[in-house]
Amino acid sequence: PHPGLRTLTPPTWTYLTPSRYPLNTLILGDFNYPIIDWVTYSCTNALIQWFLDFIDTNTLDQFVSSPTRGDNILDLVLTNMGDRCNTPIVCSSLVRSDHQSVSSEVCILIKPPP
């Protein structure tokens, strides 16, 4: 398997489970899962399917729809705040990288403590 798959295990995702943080959840980054079909949210690898199940179980949506490296969507924006997240824009990298940059805005209201 891809070297990155050895470091991502179900216990890692359990720690990140939004149910531990029930309000607003935003997870983003380079996930490097080229075999995921983001149109159908499916793949043929059991470990990566676990990641897709995590997304589904925690009612997250993935918002990047354009390739970020070659023909693959590797850089993701996962959130349960879809009504407050604009469609990410994929553009040329701002630094030396083999990935495109992803730009998005999320509107988050922060209430001061009482």
PDB file of N, CA and C in Angstrom:
ATOM      1  N   PRO A   1       0.820  -1.210   0.000  1.00  0.00           N
ATOM      2  CA  PRO A   1       0.000   0.000   0.000  1.00  0.00           C
ATOM      3  C   PRO A   1       0.851   1.255   0.000  1.00  0.00           C
ATOM      4  N   HIS A   2       0.223   2.364  -0.306  1.00  0.00           N
ATOM      5  CA  HIS A   2       0.896   3.659  -0.290  1.00  0.00           C
ATOM      6  C   HIS A   2       1.495   3.889   1.102  1.00  0.00           C
ATOM      7  N   PRO A   3       2.733   4.432   1.202  1.00  0.00           N
ATOM      8  CA  PRO A   3       3.363   4.621   2.511  1.00  0.00           C
ATOM      9  C   PRO A   3       2.495   5.409   3.492  1.00  0.00           C
ATOM     10  N   GLY A   4       1.722   6.372   3.020  1.00  0.00           N
ATOM     11  CA  GLY A   4       0.881   7.169   3.903  1.00  0.00           C
ATOM     12  C   GLY A   4      -0.233   6.365   4.549  1.00  0.00           C
ATOM     13  N   LEU A   5      -0.631   5.261   3.919  1.00  0.00           N
ATOM     14  CA  LEU A   5      -1.718   4.456   4.474  1.00  0.00           C
ATOM     15  C   LEU A   5      -1.309   3.760   5.758  1.00  0.00           C
ATOM     16  N   ARG A   6      -0.016   3.523   5.926  1.00  0.00           N
ATOM     17  CA  ARG A   6       0.440   2.845   7.138  1.00  0.00           C
ATOM     18  C   ARG A   6       0.327   3.750   8.370  1.00  0.00           C
ATOM     19  N   THR A   7       0.313   5.065   8.155  1.00  0.00           N
ATOM     20  CA  THR A   7       0.266   5.977   9.296  1.00  0.00           C
ATOM     21  C   THR A   7      -1.154   6.385   9.664  1.00  0.00           C
ATOM     22  N   LEU A   8      -2.115   6.178   8.775  1.00  0.00           N
ATOM     23  CA  LEU A   8      -3.493   6.555   9.062  1.00  0.00           C
ATOM     24  C   LEU A   8      -4.273   5.322   9.463  1.00  0.00           C
ATOM     25  N   THR A   9      -4.620   5.238  10.728  1.00  0.00           N
ATOM     26  CA  THR A   9      -5.323   4.070  11.228  1.00  0.00           C
ATOM     27  C   THR A   9      -6.659   4.496  11.811  1.00  0.00           C
ATOM     28  N   PRO A  10      -7.612   3.579  11.894  1.00  0.00           N
ATOM     29  CA  PRO A  10      -8.906   3.926  12.476  1.00  0.00           C
ATOM     30  C   PRO A  10      -8.820   4.618  13.844  1.00  0.00           C
ATOM     31  N   PRO A  11      -7.912   4.234  14.754  1.00  0.00           N
ATOM     32  CA  PRO A  11      -7.847   4.974  16.023  1.00  0.00           C
ATOM     33  C   PRO A  11      -7.525   6.458  15.833  1.00  0.00           C
ATOM     34  N   THR A  12      -6.726   6.791  14.807  1.00  0.00           N
ATOM     35  CA  THR A  12      -6.434   8.190  14.531  1.00  0.00           C
ATOM     36  C   THR A  12      -7.718   8.926  14.213  1.00  0.00           C
ATOM     37  N   TRP A  13      -8.548   8.342  13.365  1.00  0.00           N
ATOM     38  CA  TRP A  13      -9.806   8.999  13.001  1.00  0.00           C
ATOM     39  C   TRP A  13     -10.777   9.010  14.171  1.00  0.00           C
ATOM     40  N   THR A  14     -10.723   8.024  15.054  1.00  0.00           N
ATOM     41  CA  THR A  14     -11.592   8.025  16.228  1.00  0.00           C
ATOM     42  C   THR A  14     -11.294   9.253  17.075  1.00  0.00           C
ATOM     43  N   TYR A  15     -10.033   9.599  17.184  1.00  0.00           N
ATOM     44  CA  TYR A  15      -9.655  10.786  17.952  1.00  0.00           C
ATOM     45  C   TYR A  15     -10.260  12.049  17.352  1.00  0.00           C
ATOM     46  N   LEU A  16     -10.363  12.090  16.022  1.00  0.00           N
ATOM     47  CA  LEU A  16     -10.881  13.269  15.333  1.00  0.00           C
ATOM     48  C   LEU A  16     -12.397  13.263  15.183  1.00  0.00           C
ATOM     49  N   THR A  17     -13.070  12.239  15.670  1.00  0.00           N
ATOM     50  CA  THR A  17     -14.506  12.111  15.466  1.00  0.00           C
ATOM     51  C   THR A  17     -15.244  13.370  15.910  1.00  0.00           C
ATOM     52  N   PRO A  18     -15.990  14.001  14.988  1.00  0.00           N
ATOM     53  CA  PRO A  18     -16.710  15.221  15.351  1.00  0.00           C
ATOM     54  C   PRO A  18     -17.697  15.039  16.496  1.00  0.00           C
ATOM     55  N   SER A  19     -18.154  13.818  16.748  1.00  0.00           N
ATOM     56  CA  SER A  19     -19.075  13.633  17.867  1.00  0.00           C
ATOM     57  C   SER A  19     -18.405  14.017  19.191  1.00  0.00           C
ATOM     58  N   ARG A  20     -17.072  14.016  19.212  1.00  0.00           N
ATOM     59  CA  ARG A  20     -16.356  14.493  20.400  1.00  0.00           C
ATOM     60  C   ARG A  20     -16.431  16.009  20.473  1.00  0.00           C
ATOM     61  N   TYR A  21     -16.615  16.656  19.324  1.00  0.00           N
ATOM     62  CA  TYR A  21     -16.712  18.100  19.203  1.00  0.00           C
ATOM     63  C   TYR A  21     -17.980  18.369  18.386  1.00  0.00           C
ATOM     64  N   PRO A  22     -19.162  18.328  19.011  1.00  0.00           N
ATOM     65  CA  PRO A  22     -20.412  18.216  18.273  1.00  0.00           C
ATOM     66  C   PRO A  22     -20.849  19.432  17.464  1.00  0.00           C
ATOM     67  N   LEU A  23     -20.214  20.563  17.597  1.00  0.00           N
ATOM     68  CA  LEU A  23     -20.707  21.732  16.881  1.00  0.00           C
ATOM     69  C   LEU A  23     -20.138  21.796  15.475  1.00  0.00           C
ATOM     70  N   ASN A  24     -19.278  22.720  15.220  1.00  0.00           N
ATOM     71  CA  ASN A  24     -18.736  22.932  13.877  1.00  0.00           C
ATOM     72  C   ASN A  24     -17.431  22.167  13.696  1.00  0.00           C
ATOM     73  N   THR A  25     -17.341  21.448  12.583  1.00  0.00           N
ATOM     74  CA  THR A  25     -16.140  20.668  12.303  1.00  0.00           C
ATOM     75  C   THR A  25     -15.597  21.052  10.931  1.00  0.00           C
ATOM     76  N   LEU A  26     -14.301  21.323  10.864  1.00  0.00           N
ATOM     77  CA  LEU A  26     -13.615  21.636   9.615  1.00  0.00           C
ATOM     78  C   LEU A  26     -12.288  20.897   9.629  1.00  0.00           C
ATOM     79  N   ILE A  27     -12.111  19.980   8.682  1.00  0.00           N
ATOM     80  CA  ILE A  27     -10.873  19.214   8.555  1.00  0.00           C
ATOM     81  C   ILE A  27     -10.384  19.436   7.129  1.00  0.00           C
ATOM     82  N   LEU A  28      -9.133  19.852   6.974  1.00  0.00           N
ATOM     83  CA  LEU A  28      -8.623  20.057   5.619  1.00  0.00           C
ATOM     84  C   LEU A  28      -7.163  19.677   5.534  1.00  0.00           C
ATOM     85  N   GLY A  29      -6.750  19.363   4.309  1.00  0.00           N
ATOM     86  CA  GLY A  29      -5.355  19.011   4.101  1.00  0.00           C
ATOM     87  C   GLY A  29      -5.159  18.083   2.928  1.00  0.00           C
ATOM     88  N   ASP A  30      -3.920  17.614   2.794  1.00  0.00           N
ATOM     89  CA  ASP A  30      -3.515  16.694   1.726  1.00  0.00           C
ATOM     90  C   ASP A  30      -3.717  15.271   2.240  1.00  0.00           C
ATOM     91  N   PHE A  31      -4.761  14.601   1.775  1.00  0.00           N
ATOM     92  CA  PHE A  31      -5.068  13.254   2.255  1.00  0.00           C
ATOM     93  C   PHE A  31      -4.453  12.171   1.377  1.00  0.00           C
ATOM     94  N   ASN A  32      -4.057  12.523   0.148  1.00  0.00           N
ATOM     95  CA  ASN A  32      -3.325  11.611  -0.735  1.00  0.00           C
ATOM     96  C   ASN A  32      -4.046  10.285  -0.978  1.00  0.00           C
ATOM     97  N   TYR A  33      -5.319  10.339  -1.267  1.00  0.00           N
ATOM     98  CA  TYR A  33      -6.113   9.146  -1.581  1.00  0.00           C
ATOM     99  C   TYR A  33      -6.594   9.212  -3.025  1.00  0.00           C
ATOM    100  N   PRO A  34      -5.709   8.939  -3.980  1.00  0.00           N
ATOM    101  CA  PRO A  34      -6.102   9.072  -5.388  1.00  0.00           C
ATOM    102  C   PRO A  34      -7.152   8.056  -5.841  1.00  0.00           C
ATOM    103  N   ILE A  35      -7.359   6.972  -5.086  1.00  0.00           N
ATOM    104  CA  ILE A  35      -8.314   5.961  -5.561  1.00  0.00           C
ATOM    105  C   ILE A  35      -9.749   6.217  -5.114  1.00  0.00           C
ATOM    106  N   ILE A  36      -9.992   7.311  -4.379  1.00  0.00           N
ATOM    107  CA  ILE A  36     -11.366   7.642  -4.003  1.00  0.00           C
ATOM    108  C   ILE A  36     -12.063   8.312  -5.177  1.00  0.00           C
ATOM    109  N   ASP A  37     -13.250   7.841  -5.476  1.00  0.00           N
ATOM    110  CA  ASP A  37     -14.113   8.489  -6.460  1.00  0.00           C
ATOM    111  C   ASP A  37     -15.025   9.426  -5.671  1.00  0.00           C
ATOM    112  N   TRP A  38     -14.768  10.740  -5.750  1.00  0.00           N
ATOM    113  CA  TRP A  38     -15.513  11.702  -4.939  1.00  0.00           C
ATOM    114  C   TRP A  38     -16.904  11.980  -5.494  1.00  0.00           C
ATOM    115  N   VAL A  39     -17.200  11.530  -6.683  1.00  0.00           N
ATOM    116  CA  VAL A  39     -18.560  11.662  -7.212  1.00  0.00           C
ATOM    117  C   VAL A  39     -19.477  10.652  -6.519  1.00  0.00           C
ATOM    118  N   THR A  40     -18.969   9.427  -6.331  1.00  0.00           N
ATOM    119  CA  THR A  40     -19.775   8.364  -5.715  1.00  0.00           C
ATOM    120  C   THR A  40     -19.384   8.086  -4.263  1.00  0.00           C
ATOM    121  N   TYR A  41     -18.347   8.768  -3.759  1.00  0.00           N
ATOM    122  CA  TYR A  41     -17.822   8.510  -2.413  1.00  0.00           C
ATOM    123  C   TYR A  41     -17.528   7.019  -2.252  1.00  0.00           C
ATOM    124  N   SER A  42     -16.737   6.466  -3.155  1.00  0.00           N
ATOM    125  CA  SER A  42     -16.447   5.034  -3.101  1.00  0.00           C
ATOM    126  C   SER A  42     -14.991   4.766  -3.457  1.00  0.00           C
ATOM    127  N   CYS A  43     -14.518   3.569  -3.049  1.00  0.00           N
ATOM    128  CA  CYS A  43     -13.192   3.089  -3.404  1.00  0.00           C
ATOM    129  C   CYS A  43     -13.172   1.580  -3.184  1.00  0.00           C
ATOM    130  N   THR A  44     -12.067   0.945  -3.554  1.00  0.00           N
ATOM    131  CA  THR A  44     -11.966  -0.513  -3.424  1.00  0.00           C
ATOM    132  C   THR A  44     -10.998  -0.940  -2.328  1.00  0.00           C
ATOM    133  N   ASN A  45     -10.416   0.002  -1.607  1.00  0.00           N
ATOM    134  CA  ASN A  45      -9.454  -0.300  -0.556  1.00  0.00           C
ATOM    135  C   ASN A  45     -10.155  -0.237   0.796  1.00  0.00           C
ATOM    136  N   ALA A  46     -10.049  -1.287   1.614  1.00  0.00           N
ATOM    137  CA  ALA A  46     -10.772  -1.371   2.889  1.00  0.00           C
ATOM    138  C   ALA A  46     -10.379  -0.260   3.866  1.00  0.00           C
ATOM    139  N   LEU A  47      -9.086   0.062   3.960  1.00  0.00           N
ATOM    140  CA  LEU A  47      -8.658   1.103   4.888  1.00  0.00           C
ATOM    141  C   LEU A  47      -9.208   2.461   4.466  1.00  0.00           C
ATOM    142  N   ILE A  48      -9.154   2.735   3.193  1.00  0.00           N
ATOM    143  CA  ILE A  48      -9.676   4.010   2.710  1.00  0.00           C
ATOM    144  C   ILE A  48     -11.201   4.026   2.804  1.00  0.00           C
ATOM    145  N   GLN A  49     -11.845   2.885   2.636  1.00  0.00           N
ATOM    146  CA  GLN A  49     -13.297   2.829   2.821  1.00  0.00           C
ATOM    147  C   GLN A  49     -13.652   3.202   4.256  1.00  0.00           C
ATOM    148  N   TRP A  50     -12.797   2.844   5.194  1.00  0.00           N
ATOM    149  CA  TRP A  50     -13.012   3.224   6.590  1.00  0.00           C
ATOM    150  C   TRP A  50     -13.040   4.748   6.715  1.00  0.00           C
ATOM    151  N   PHE A  51     -12.157   5.427   5.989  1.00  0.00           N
ATOM    152  CA  PHE A  51     -12.130   6.889   5.970  1.00  0.00           C
ATOM    153  C   PHE A  51     -13.438   7.433   5.399  1.00  0.00           C
ATOM    154  N   LEU A  52     -13.927   6.842   4.328  1.00  0.00           N
ATOM    155  CA  LEU A  52     -15.202   7.276   3.755  1.00  0.00           C
ATOM    156  C   LEU A  52     -16.355   7.028   4.724  1.00  0.00           C
ATOM    157  N   ASP A  53     -16.312   5.911   5.440  1.00  0.00           N
ATOM    158  CA  ASP A  53     -17.338   5.627   6.447  1.00  0.00           C
ATOM    159  C   ASP A  53     -17.288   6.664   7.565  1.00  0.00           C
ATOM    160  N   PHE A  54     -16.067   7.075   7.957  1.00  0.00           N
ATOM    161  CA  PHE A  54     -15.894   8.132   8.963  1.00  0.00           C
ATOM    162  C   PHE A  54     -16.576   9.415   8.506  1.00  0.00           C
ATOM    163  N   ILE A  55     -16.380   9.780   7.248  1.00  0.00           N
ATOM    164  CA  ILE A  55     -16.996  10.989   6.690  1.00  0.00           C
ATOM    165  C   ILE A  55     -18.516  10.870   6.741  1.00  0.00           C
ATOM    166  N   ASP A  56     -19.029   9.716   6.328  1.00  0.00           N
ATOM    167  CA  ASP A  56     -20.472   9.502   6.309  1.00  0.00           C
ATOM    168  C   ASP A  56     -21.058   9.481   7.720  1.00  0.00           C
ATOM    169  N   THR A  57     -20.455   8.735   8.616  1.00  0.00           N
ATOM    170  CA  THR A  57     -20.951   8.605   9.987  1.00  0.00           C
ATOM    171  C   THR A  57     -21.022   9.957  10.698  1.00  0.00           C
ATOM    172  N   ASN A  58     -20.089  10.829  10.385  1.00  0.00           N
ATOM    173  CA  ASN A  58     -20.005  12.117  11.059  1.00  0.00           C
ATOM    174  C   ASN A  58     -20.625  13.259  10.255  1.00  0.00           C
ATOM    175  N   THR A  59     -21.440  12.890   9.274  1.00  0.00           N
ATOM    176  CA  THR A  59     -22.176  13.843   8.431  1.00  0.00           C
ATOM    177  C   THR A  59     -21.302  14.983   7.909  1.00  0.00           C
ATOM    178  N   LEU A  60     -20.117  14.610   7.443  1.00  0.00           N
ATOM    179  CA  LEU A  60     -19.223  15.579   6.815  1.00  0.00           C
ATOM    180  C   LEU A  60     -19.424  15.521   5.309  1.00  0.00           C
ATOM    181  N   ASP A  61     -19.158  16.628   4.653  1.00  0.00           N
ATOM    182  CA  ASP A  61     -19.156  16.679   3.192  1.00  0.00           C
ATOM    183  C   ASP A  61     -17.776  17.113   2.744  1.00  0.00           C
ATOM    184  N   GLN A  62     -17.372  16.663   1.560  1.00  0.00           N
ATOM    185  CA  GLN A  62     -16.093  17.006   0.963  1.00  0.00           C
ATOM    186  C   GLN A  62     -16.407  17.975  -0.171  1.00  0.00           C
ATOM    187  N   PHE A  63     -15.773  19.157  -0.166  1.00  0.00           N
ATOM    188  CA  PHE A  63     -16.162  20.233  -1.069  1.00  0.00           C
ATOM    189  C   PHE A  63     -15.241  20.496  -2.248  1.00  0.00           C
ATOM    190  N   VAL A  64     -14.050  19.912  -2.297  1.00  0.00           N
ATOM    191  CA  VAL A  64     -13.146  20.151  -3.423  1.00  0.00           C
ATOM    192  C   VAL A  64     -13.606  19.267  -4.583  1.00  0.00           C
ATOM    193  N   SER A  65     -13.867  19.876  -5.739  1.00  0.00           N
ATOM    194  CA  SER A  65     -14.379  19.104  -6.874  1.00  0.00           C
ATOM    195  C   SER A  65     -13.458  19.115  -8.091  1.00  0.00           C
ATOM    196  N   SER A  66     -12.365  19.857  -8.018  1.00  0.00           N
ATOM    197  CA  SER A  66     -11.396  19.899  -9.117  1.00  0.00           C
ATOM    198  C   SER A  66     -10.108  19.213  -8.692  1.00  0.00           C
ATOM    199  N   PRO A  67      -9.398  18.602  -9.634  1.00  0.00           N
ATOM    200  CA  PRO A  67      -8.133  17.934  -9.292  1.00  0.00           C
ATOM    201  C   PRO A  67      -7.133  18.901  -8.664  1.00  0.00           C
ATOM    202  N   THR A  68      -6.394  18.394  -7.678  1.00  0.00           N
ATOM    203  CA  THR A  68      -5.371  19.214  -7.022  1.00  0.00           C
ATOM    204  C   THR A  68      -3.954  18.720  -7.318  1.00  0.00           C
ATOM    205  N   ARG A  69      -3.836  17.544  -7.908  1.00  0.00           N
ATOM    206  CA  ARG A  69      -2.543  17.019  -8.368  1.00  0.00           C
ATOM    207  C   ARG A  69      -2.821  16.059  -9.512  1.00  0.00           C
ATOM    208  N   GLY A  70      -2.347  16.385 -10.701  1.00  0.00           N
ATOM    209  CA  GLY A  70      -2.653  15.559 -11.866  1.00  0.00           C
ATOM    210  C   GLY A  70      -4.165  15.519 -12.070  1.00  0.00           C
ATOM    211  N   ASP A  71      -4.714  14.309 -12.205  1.00  0.00           N
ATOM    212  CA  ASP A  71      -6.161  14.143 -12.373  1.00  0.00           C
ATOM    213  C   ASP A  71      -6.855  13.793 -11.063  1.00  0.00           C
ATOM    214  N   ASN A  72      -6.154  13.904  -9.944  1.00  0.00           N
ATOM    215  CA  ASN A  72      -6.682  13.439  -8.667  1.00  0.00           C
ATOM    216  C   ASN A  72      -7.052  14.582  -7.718  1.00  0.00           C
ATOM    217  N   ILE A  73      -8.097  14.350  -6.933  1.00  0.00           N
ATOM    218  CA  ILE A  73      -8.461  15.267  -5.858  1.00  0.00           C
ATOM    219  C   ILE A  73      -7.836  14.699  -4.586  1.00  0.00           C
ATOM    220  N   LEU A  74      -6.701  15.275  -4.186  1.00  0.00           N
ATOM    221  CA  LEU A  74      -5.967  14.788  -3.019  1.00  0.00           C
ATOM    222  C   LEU A  74      -6.106  15.723  -1.826  1.00  0.00           C
ATOM    223  N   ASP A  75      -6.304  17.011  -2.095  1.00  0.00           N
ATOM    224  CA  ASP A  75      -6.411  18.022  -1.043  1.00  0.00           C
ATOM    225  C   ASP A  75      -7.897  18.258  -0.791  1.00  0.00           C
ATOM    226  N   LEU A  76      -8.318  18.060   0.456  1.00  0.00           N
ATOM    227  CA  LEU A  76      -9.740  18.020   0.769  1.00  0.00           C
ATOM    228  C   LEU A  76     -10.158  19.104   1.746  1.00  0.00           C
ATOM    229  N   VAL A  77     -11.423  19.502   1.653  1.00  0.00           N
ATOM    230  CA  VAL A  77     -12.085  20.344   2.640  1.00  0.00           C
ATOM    231  C   VAL A  77     -13.294  19.545   3.116  1.00  0.00           C
ATOM    232  N   LEU A  78     -13.221  19.044   4.350  1.00  0.00           N
ATOM    233  CA  LEU A  78     -14.293  18.250   4.952  1.00  0.00           C
ATOM    234  C   LEU A  78     -14.945  19.076   6.048  1.00  0.00           C
ATOM    235  N   THR A  79     -16.262  19.206   5.995  1.00  0.00           N
ATOM    236  CA  THR A  79     -16.946  20.000   7.012  1.00  0.00           C
ATOM    237  C   THR A  79     -18.411  19.611   7.134  1.00  0.00           C
ATOM    238  N   ASN A  80     -18.981  19.936   8.275  1.00  0.00           N
ATOM    239  CA  ASN A  80     -20.416  19.811   8.469  1.00  0.00           C
ATOM    240  C   ASN A  80     -21.058  21.198   8.441  1.00  0.00           C
ATOM    241  N   MET A  81     -20.315  22.186   7.958  1.00  0.00           N
ATOM    242  CA  MET A  81     -20.792  23.567   7.867  1.00  0.00           C
ATOM    243  C   MET A  81     -20.981  23.974   6.411  1.00  0.00           C
ATOM    244  N   GLY A  82     -21.571  23.098   5.615  1.00  0.00           N
ATOM    245  CA  GLY A  82     -21.722  23.354   4.191  1.00  0.00           C
ATOM    246  C   GLY A  82     -22.466  24.625   3.867  1.00  0.00           C
ATOM    247  N   ASP A  83     -23.395  25.013   4.723  1.00  0.00           N
ATOM    248  CA  ASP A  83     -24.148  26.245   4.497  1.00  0.00           C
ATOM    249  C   ASP A  83     -23.305  27.484   4.753  1.00  0.00           C
ATOM    250  N   ARG A  84     -22.132  27.313   5.358  1.00  0.00           N
ATOM    251  CA  ARG A  84     -21.259  28.451   5.657  1.00  0.00           C
ATOM    252  C   ARG A  84     -19.905  28.350   4.958  1.00  0.00           C
ATOM    253  N   CYS A  85     -19.800  27.440   4.014  1.00  0.00           N
ATOM    254  CA  CYS A  85     -18.531  27.216   3.298  1.00  0.00           C
ATOM    255  C   CYS A  85     -18.757  27.456   1.811  1.00  0.00           C
ATOM    256  N   ASN A  86     -17.981  28.378   1.233  1.00  0.00           N
ATOM    257  CA  ASN A  86     -18.148  28.585  -0.198  1.00  0.00           C
ATOM    258  C   ASN A  86     -17.392  27.494  -0.967  1.00  0.00           C
ATOM    259  N   THR A  87     -17.697  27.353  -2.230  1.00  0.00           N
ATOM    260  CA  THR A  87     -17.052  26.343  -3.057  1.00  0.00           C
ATOM    261  C   THR A  87     -15.560  26.655  -3.161  1.00  0.00           C
ATOM    262  N   PRO A  88     -14.708  25.697  -2.786  1.00  0.00           N
ATOM    263  CA  PRO A  88     -13.262  25.937  -2.876  1.00  0.00           C
ATOM    264  C   PRO A  88     -12.818  26.189  -4.313  1.00  0.00           C
ATOM    265  N   ILE A  89     -11.834  27.036  -4.459  1.00  0.00           N
ATOM    266  CA  ILE A  89     -11.240  27.338  -5.753  1.00  0.00           C
ATOM    267  C   ILE A  89      -9.871  26.678  -5.796  1.00  0.00           C
ATOM    268  N   VAL A  90      -9.616  25.906  -6.838  1.00  0.00           N
ATOM    269  CA  VAL A  90      -8.307  25.276  -7.035  1.00  0.00           C
ATOM    270  C   VAL A  90      -7.542  26.148  -8.022  1.00  0.00           C
ATOM    271  N   CYS A  91      -6.332  26.572  -7.628  1.00  0.00           N
ATOM    272  CA  CYS A  91      -5.538  27.463  -8.463  1.00  0.00           C
ATOM    273  C   CYS A  91      -4.056  27.085  -8.371  1.00  0.00           C
ATOM    274  N   SER A  92      -3.243  27.764  -9.126  1.00  0.00           N
ATOM    275  CA  SER A  92      -1.800  27.491  -9.112  1.00  0.00           C
ATOM    276  C   SER A  92      -1.250  27.631  -7.707  1.00  0.00           C
ATOM    277  N   SER A  93      -0.285  26.782  -7.400  1.00  0.00           N
ATOM    278  CA  SER A  93       0.318  26.795  -6.071  1.00  0.00           C
ATOM    279  C   SER A  93       1.043  28.105  -5.817  1.00  0.00           C
ATOM    280  N   LEU A  94       0.961  28.581  -4.581  1.00  0.00           N
ATOM    281  CA  LEU A  94       1.653  29.802  -4.183  1.00  0.00           C
ATOM    282  C   LEU A  94       3.105  29.536  -3.826  1.00  0.00           C
ATOM    283  N   VAL A  95       3.452  28.277  -3.606  1.00  0.00           N
ATOM    284  CA  VAL A  95       4.812  27.873  -3.277  1.00  0.00           C
ATOM    285  C   VAL A  95       5.221  26.755  -4.229  1.00  0.00           C
ATOM    286  N   ARG A  96       6.476  26.354  -4.177  1.00  0.00           N
ATOM    287  CA  ARG A  96       6.931  25.259  -5.030  1.00  0.00           C
ATOM    288  C   ARG A  96       6.310  23.963  -4.524  1.00  0.00           C
ATOM    289  N   SER A  97       5.433  23.379  -5.327  1.00  0.00           N
ATOM    290  CA  SER A  97       4.714  22.178  -4.923  1.00  0.00           C
ATOM    291  C   SER A  97       4.211  21.455  -6.159  1.00  0.00           C
ATOM    292  N   ASP A  98       4.007  20.146  -6.029  1.00  0.00           N
ATOM    293  CA  ASP A  98       3.419  19.400  -7.137  1.00  0.00           C
ATOM    294  C   ASP A  98       1.892  19.351  -7.006  1.00  0.00           C
ATOM    295  N   HIS A  99       1.338  20.053  -6.013  1.00  0.00           N
ATOM    296  CA  HIS A  99      -0.107  20.175  -5.818  1.00  0.00           C
ATOM    297  C   HIS A  99      -0.545  21.593  -6.152  1.00  0.00           C
ATOM    298  N   GLN A 100      -1.798  21.723  -6.546  1.00  0.00           N
ATOM    299  CA  GLN A 100      -2.407  23.039  -6.718  1.00  0.00           C
ATOM    300  C   GLN A 100      -2.786  23.567  -5.328  1.00  0.00           C
ATOM    301  N   SER A 101      -3.032  24.848  -5.228  1.00  0.00           N
ATOM    302  CA  SER A 101      -3.533  25.441  -3.983  1.00  0.00           C
ATOM    303  C   SER A 101      -5.051  25.339  -3.957  1.00  0.00           C
ATOM    304  N   VAL A 102      -5.607  25.281  -2.757  1.00  0.00           N
ATOM    305  CA  VAL A 102      -7.052  25.282  -2.568  1.00  0.00           C
ATOM    306  C   VAL A 102      -7.389  26.469  -1.684  1.00  0.00           C
ATOM    307  N   SER A 103      -8.310  27.297  -2.154  1.00  0.00           N
ATOM    308  CA  SER A 103      -8.728  28.475  -1.406  1.00  0.00           C
ATOM    309  C   SER A 103     -10.229  28.400  -1.155  1.00  0.00           C
ATOM    310  N   SER A 104     -10.631  28.676   0.087  1.00  0.00           N
ATOM    311  CA  SER A 104     -12.044  28.644   0.436  1.00  0.00           C
ATOM    312  C   SER A 104     -12.281  29.573   1.618  1.00  0.00           C
ATOM    313  N   GLU A 105     -13.510  30.001   1.773  1.00  0.00           N
ATOM    314  CA  GLU A 105     -13.879  30.818   2.917  1.00  0.00           C
ATOM    315  C   GLU A 105     -14.961  30.104   3.703  1.00  0.00           C
ATOM    316  N   VAL A 106     -14.838  30.170   5.030  1.00  0.00           N
ATOM    317  CA  VAL A 106     -15.836  29.591   5.920  1.00  0.00           C
ATOM    318  C   VAL A 106     -16.259  30.700   6.880  1.00  0.00           C
ATOM    319  N   CYS A 107     -17.565  30.925   6.977  1.00  0.00           N
ATOM    320  CA  CYS A 107     -18.090  31.934   7.883  1.00  0.00           C
ATOM    321  C   CYS A 107     -18.397  31.266   9.216  1.00  0.00           C
ATOM    322  N   ILE A 108     -17.678  31.670  10.258  1.00  0.00           N
ATOM    323  CA  ILE A 108     -17.863  31.099  11.587  1.00  0.00           C
ATOM    324  C   ILE A 108     -18.156  32.236  12.570  1.00  0.00           C
ATOM    325  N   LEU A 109     -19.255  32.128  13.266  1.00  0.00           N
ATOM    326  CA  LEU A 109     -19.611  33.106  14.293  1.00  0.00           C
ATOM    327  C   LEU A 109     -19.066  32.628  15.630  1.00  0.00           C
ATOM    328  N   ILE A 110     -18.329  33.479  16.302  1.00  0.00           N
ATOM    329  CA  ILE A 110     -17.756  33.127  17.591  1.00  0.00           C
ATOM    330  C   ILE A 110     -18.434  33.974  18.659  1.00  0.00           C
ATOM    331  N   LYS A 111     -19.078  33.299  19.588  1.00  0.00           N
ATOM    332  CA  LYS A 111     -19.748  34.001  20.672  1.00  0.00           C
ATOM    333  C   LYS A 111     -18.781  34.161  21.841  1.00  0.00           C
ATOM    334  N   PRO A 112     -18.706  35.363  22.392  1.00  0.00           N
ATOM    335  CA  PRO A 112     -17.832  35.546  23.563  1.00  0.00           C
ATOM    336  C   PRO A 112     -18.421  34.795  24.761  1.00  0.00           C
ATOM    337  N   PRO A 113     -17.578  34.356  25.665  1.00  0.00           N
ATOM    338  CA  PRO A 113     -18.100  33.668  26.854  1.00  0.00           C
ATOM    339  C   PRO A 113     -18.987  34.605  27.669  1.00  0.00           C
ATOM    340  N   PRO A 114     -19.967  34.040  28.370  1.00  0.00           N
ATOM    341  CA  PRO A 114     -20.876  34.879  29.173  1.00  0.00           C
ATOM    342  C   PRO A 114     -20.165  35.557  30.332  1.00  0.00           C
TER     343      PRO A 114
END
